[in-house]
CSV table of C-alpha atoms in Angstrom, one decimal:
chain,number,residue,atom,x,y,z
O,215,UNK,CA,7.5,-16.3,124.1
O,216,UNK,CA,7.9,-17.8,120.8
O,217,UNK,CA,9.3,-15.3,118.2
O,218,UNK,CA,7.3,-15.1,114.8
O,219,UNK,CA,8.9,-13.5,112.4
O,220,UNK,CA,6.1,-12.6,109.9
O,221,UNK,CA,8.3,-11.7,106.4
O,222,UNK,CA,7.7,-10.1,102.7
O,223,UNK,CA,10.1,-9.2,100.0
O,224,UNK,CA,9.7,-6.9,96.8
O,225,UNK,CA,12.6,-7.5,94.2
O,226,UNK,CA,14.5,-5.1,91.8
O,227,UNK,CA,13.1,-6.5,88.5
O,228,UNK,CA,9.8,-8.4,86.8
O,229,UNK,CA,10.2,-11.9,85.2
O,230,UNK,CA,9.9,-10.4,82.0
O,231,UNK,CA,14.0,-9.2,83.0
O,232,UNK,CA,15.6,-12.2,83.6
O,233,UNK,CA,14.1,-14.5,81.3
O,234,UNK,CA,10.5,-15.1,81.7
O,235,UNK,CA,10.4,-18.3,83.1
O,236,UNK,CA,8.9,-18.8,86.6
O,237,UNK,CA,11.7,-21.2,87.9
O,238,UNK,CA,13.6,-21.5,91.0
O,239,UNK,CA,16.7,-20.6,89.1
O,240,UNK,CA,14.5,-17.7,86.9
O,241,UNK,CA,13.1,-16.5,90.1
O,242,UNK,CA,16.9,-15.9,92.1
O,243,UNK,CA,17.5,-13.4,89.2
O,244,UNK,CA,15.0,-11.1,90.3
O,245,UNK,CA,17.2,-9.7,93.4
O,246,UNK,CA,16.1,-8.0,96.6
O,247,UNK,CA,15.8,-4.5,97.0
O,248,UNK,CA,13.4,-4.3,100.4
O,249,UNK,CA,12.7,-6.5,103.0
O,250,UNK,CA,10.3,-6.4,105.2
O,251,UNK,CA,10.3,-8.7,108.9
O,252,UNK,CA,7.8,-8.0,112.1
O,253,UNK,CA,9.0,-10.4,115.1
O,254,UNK,CA,6.0,-10.8,118.0
O,255,UNK,CA,9.4,-10.5,120.2
O,256,UNK,CA,10.5,-7.6,119.4
O,257,UNK,CA,7.1,-6.0,118.4
O,258,UNK,CA,9.0,-4.7,115.8
O,259,UNK,CA,9.3,-4.3,111.8
O,260,UNK,CA,12.7,-4.3,110.3
O,261,UNK,CA,13.2,-3.0,106.9
O,262,UNK,CA,16.3,-4.3,105.4
O,263,UNK,CA,17.7,-3.7,101.5
O,264,UNK,CA,20.8,-5.6,99.9
O,265,UNK,CA,23.4,-4.3,102.5
O,266,UNK,CA,22.1,-5.6,105.2
O,267,UNK,CA,20.5,-9.0,104.0
O,268,UNK,CA,22.9,-10.8,105.9
O,269,UNK,CA,20.9,-9.6,109.4
O,270,UNK,CA,17.8,-10.2,107.8
O,271,UNK,CA,18.5,-14.0,107.0
O,272,UNK,CA,19.8,-14.8,110.4
O,273,UNK,CA,16.5,-13.3,112.3
O,274,UNK,CA,14.7,-15.5,109.5
O,275,UNK,CA,17.1,-18.6,111.0
O,276,UNK,CA,16.3,-17.4,114.5
O,277,UNK,CA,12.5,-17.5,114.5
O,278,UNK,CA,10.4,-20.1,116.2
O,279,UNK,CA,8.6,-19.8,112.8
O,280,UNK,CA,8.1,-17.6,109.8
O,281,UNK,CA,4.8,-16.6,107.9
O,282,UNK,CA,4.3,-14.9,104.8
O,283,UNK,CA,2.7,-15.8,102.3
O,284,UNK,CA,4.3,-17.3,99.1
O,285,UNK,CA,7.6,-17.5,101.1
O,286,UNK,CA,8.7,-20.8,99.7
O,287,UNK,CA,8.2,-20.7,96.5
O,288,UNK,CA,9.5,-17.5,95.6
O,289,UNK,CA,11.0,-15.2,98.5
O,290,UNK,CA,13.0,-17.8,99.8
O,291,UNK,CA,14.4,-18.4,96.1
O,292,UNK,CA,15.2,-14.7,95.8
O,293,UNK,CA,17.6,-14.6,98.7
O,294,UNK,CA,19.0,-17.9,97.8
O,295,UNK,CA,21.6,-15.4,96.1
O,296,UNK,CA,22.9,-14.3,99.2
O,297,UNK,CA,23.5,-16.9,101.4
O,298,UNK,CA,24.8,-21.1,101.3
O,299,UNK,CA,22.0,-21.2,104.3
O,300,UNK,CA,19.7,-23.7,103.8
O,301,UNK,CA,15.8,-22.2,103.6
O,302,UNK,CA,14.0,-25.4,104.0
O,303,UNK,CA,15.3,-25.6,107.5
O,304,UNK,CA,13.5,-22.7,108.5
O,305,UNK,CA,9.6,-23.8,110.3
O,306,UNK,CA,7.7,-22.0,107.5
O,307,UNK,CA,3.9,-21.7,107.3
O,308,UNK,CA,3.2,-20.5,104.0
O,309,UNK,CA,-0.5,-19.1,103.9
O,310,UNK,CA,0.0,-19.5,99.8
O,311,UNK,CA,1.6,-23.5,99.9
O,312,UNK,CA,-0.6,-24.1,102.9
O,313,UNK,CA,-4.5,-23.2,100.8
O,314,UNK,CA,-2.9,-24.7,97.5
O,315,UNK,CA,-2.7,-27.8,99.6
O,316,UNK,CA,-6.0,-27.4,100.7
O,317,UNK,CA,-8.4,-26.2,98.5
O,318,UNK,CA,-5.6,-26.7,95.0
O,319,UNK,CA,-6.2,-22.9,94.2
O,320,UNK,CA,-3.4,-20.0,93.9
O,321,UNK,CA,-5.2,-17.8,96.3
O,322,UNK,CA,-3.4,-14.3,96.1
O,323,UNK,CA,-3.2,-12.3,99.2
O,324,UNK,CA,-5.0,-10.0,98.1
O,325,UNK,CA,-8.2,-12.0,97.6
O,326,UNK,CA,-7.6,-13.6,101.2
O,327,UNK,CA,-7.3,-9.9,102.9
O,328,UNK,CA,-10.5,-8.5,101.8
O,329,UNK,CA,-12.5,-11.9,101.8
O,330,UNK,CA,-11.7,-12.3,105.4
O,331,UNK,CA,-10.1,-8.7,107.0
O,332,UNK,CA,-12.3,-6.7,104.3
O,333,UNK,CA,-8.9,-4.8,103.5
O,334,UNK,CA,-7.0,-4.4,100.4
O,335,UNK,CA,-3.7,-4.2,99.0
O,336,UNK,CA,-2.4,-1.0,98.4
O,337,UNK,CA,-0.1,-1.9,95.5
O,338,UNK,CA,1.0,-4.3,93.4
O,339,UNK,CA,4.7,-6.1,92.8
O,340,UNK,CA,5.3,-3.8,89.6
O,341,UNK,CA,4.1,-0.8,90.7
O,342,UNK,CA,7.8,-1.8,93.8
O,343,UNK,CA,9.9,-2.3,90.3
O,344,UNK,CA,8.8,1.1,89.4
O,345,UNK,CA,9.9,2.8,92.6
O,346,UNK,CA,13.2,0.5,92.6
O,347,UNK,CA,13.4,1.9,89.4
O,348,UNK,CA,13.0,5.3,90.0
O,349,UNK,CA,15.5,5.7,92.0
O,350,UNK,CA,14.9,8.4,94.8
O,351,UNK,CA,14.9,8.1,97.9
O,352,UNK,CA,10.6,8.7,98.4
O,353,UNK,CA,10.6,5.8,95.9
O,354,UNK,CA,12.5,3.1,98.1
O,355,UNK,CA,10.3,4.8,101.0
O,356,UNK,CA,7.0,3.5,99.4
O,357,UNK,CA,8.4,0.2,98.8
O,358,UNK,CA,9.1,-0.2,102.8
O,359,UNK,CA,5.8,1.0,102.9
O,360,UNK,CA,4.6,-0.7,100.5
O,361,UNK,CA,5.9,-3.9,101.7
O,362,UNK,CA,5.6,-3.2,105.8
O,363,UNK,CA,1.9,-3.2,105.0
O,364,UNK,CA,1.2,-6.4,103.6
O,365,UNK,CA,3.1,-8.0,106.3
O,366,UNK,CA,0.4,-6.7,108.7
O,367,UNK,CA,-1.9,-8.1,106.1
O,368,UNK,CA,-0.9,-11.2,106.7
O,369,UNK,CA,0.3,-11.1,110.0
O,370,UNK,CA,-3.1,-10.1,110.7
O,371,UNK,CA,-4.8,-12.6,108.0
O,372,UNK,CA,-2.1,-15.4,110.5
O,373,UNK,CA,-4.3,-13.8,113.9
O,374,UNK,CA,-8.0,-14.7,112.1
O,375,UNK,CA,-6.9,-17.7,110.9
O,376,UNK,CA,-5.1,-18.8,114.3
O,377,UNK,CA,-8.0,-17.4,116.4
O,378,UNK,CA,-11.5,-18.2,114.0
O,379,UNK,CA,-9.6,-21.7,112.1
O,380,UNK,CA,-10.7,-20.3,109.0
O,381,UNK,CA,-10.5,-17.6,106.2
O,382,UNK,CA,-12.0,-16.7,103.0
O,383,UNK,CA,-10.9,-15.8,99.5
O,384,UNK,CA,-13.3,-14.8,96.7
O,385,UNK,CA,-12.7,-17.7,93.6
O,386,UNK,CA,-12.5,-17.0,90.3
O,387,UNK,CA,-16.3,-16.8,89.3
O,388,UNK,CA,-16.5,-14.3,92.4
O,389,UNK,CA,-17.5,-16.5,95.1
O,390,UNK,CA,-16.3,-16.6,99.1
O,391,UNK,CA,-14.8,-20.0,99.8
O,392,UNK,CA,-14.3,-20.1,103.5
O,393,UNK,CA,-11.1,-22.5,104.4
O,394,UNK,CA,-11.1,-24.0,107.6
O,395,UNK,CA,-7.0,-23.6,108.5
O,396,UNK,CA,-4.6,-25.3,111.4
O,397,UNK,CA,-2.3,-22.6,112.0
């Protein structure tokens, strides 16, 4: 059985805290707050932080396929300062990149989740940074819960795309758009 690992992370900082520019070098300055993985082989979630980031990266490197939304343009750049490993060597399905390639549209996970699955995200990345800054154990648990939910949504979206061969999103004009995918 193949080991698919679904992955998402949240950061300690916002772009405005690290210079504002959205380049790989700036993204690397955002720093990991919490990362979450779900392994289909283990049928379990992993919740990671800076102290356990090496183990998380090892799990990603061992996966047959890592699936996430905007991994190539964001998450892997956040992780880059924590390792010398080359993330381009990880077999990755980036749903954001795939939809951009297919439709030339920047589609949020929330838009995909609402149109395809009928569910919404429970928070935003800016909420996670605010919770990080609060620093309480309860706040860290909120980040982990939010990130786990995003990973679950991404997993359900990927499974739907594999099964149905298509996903949907709502475009900027409020129209539902169907996209054929080969996931």
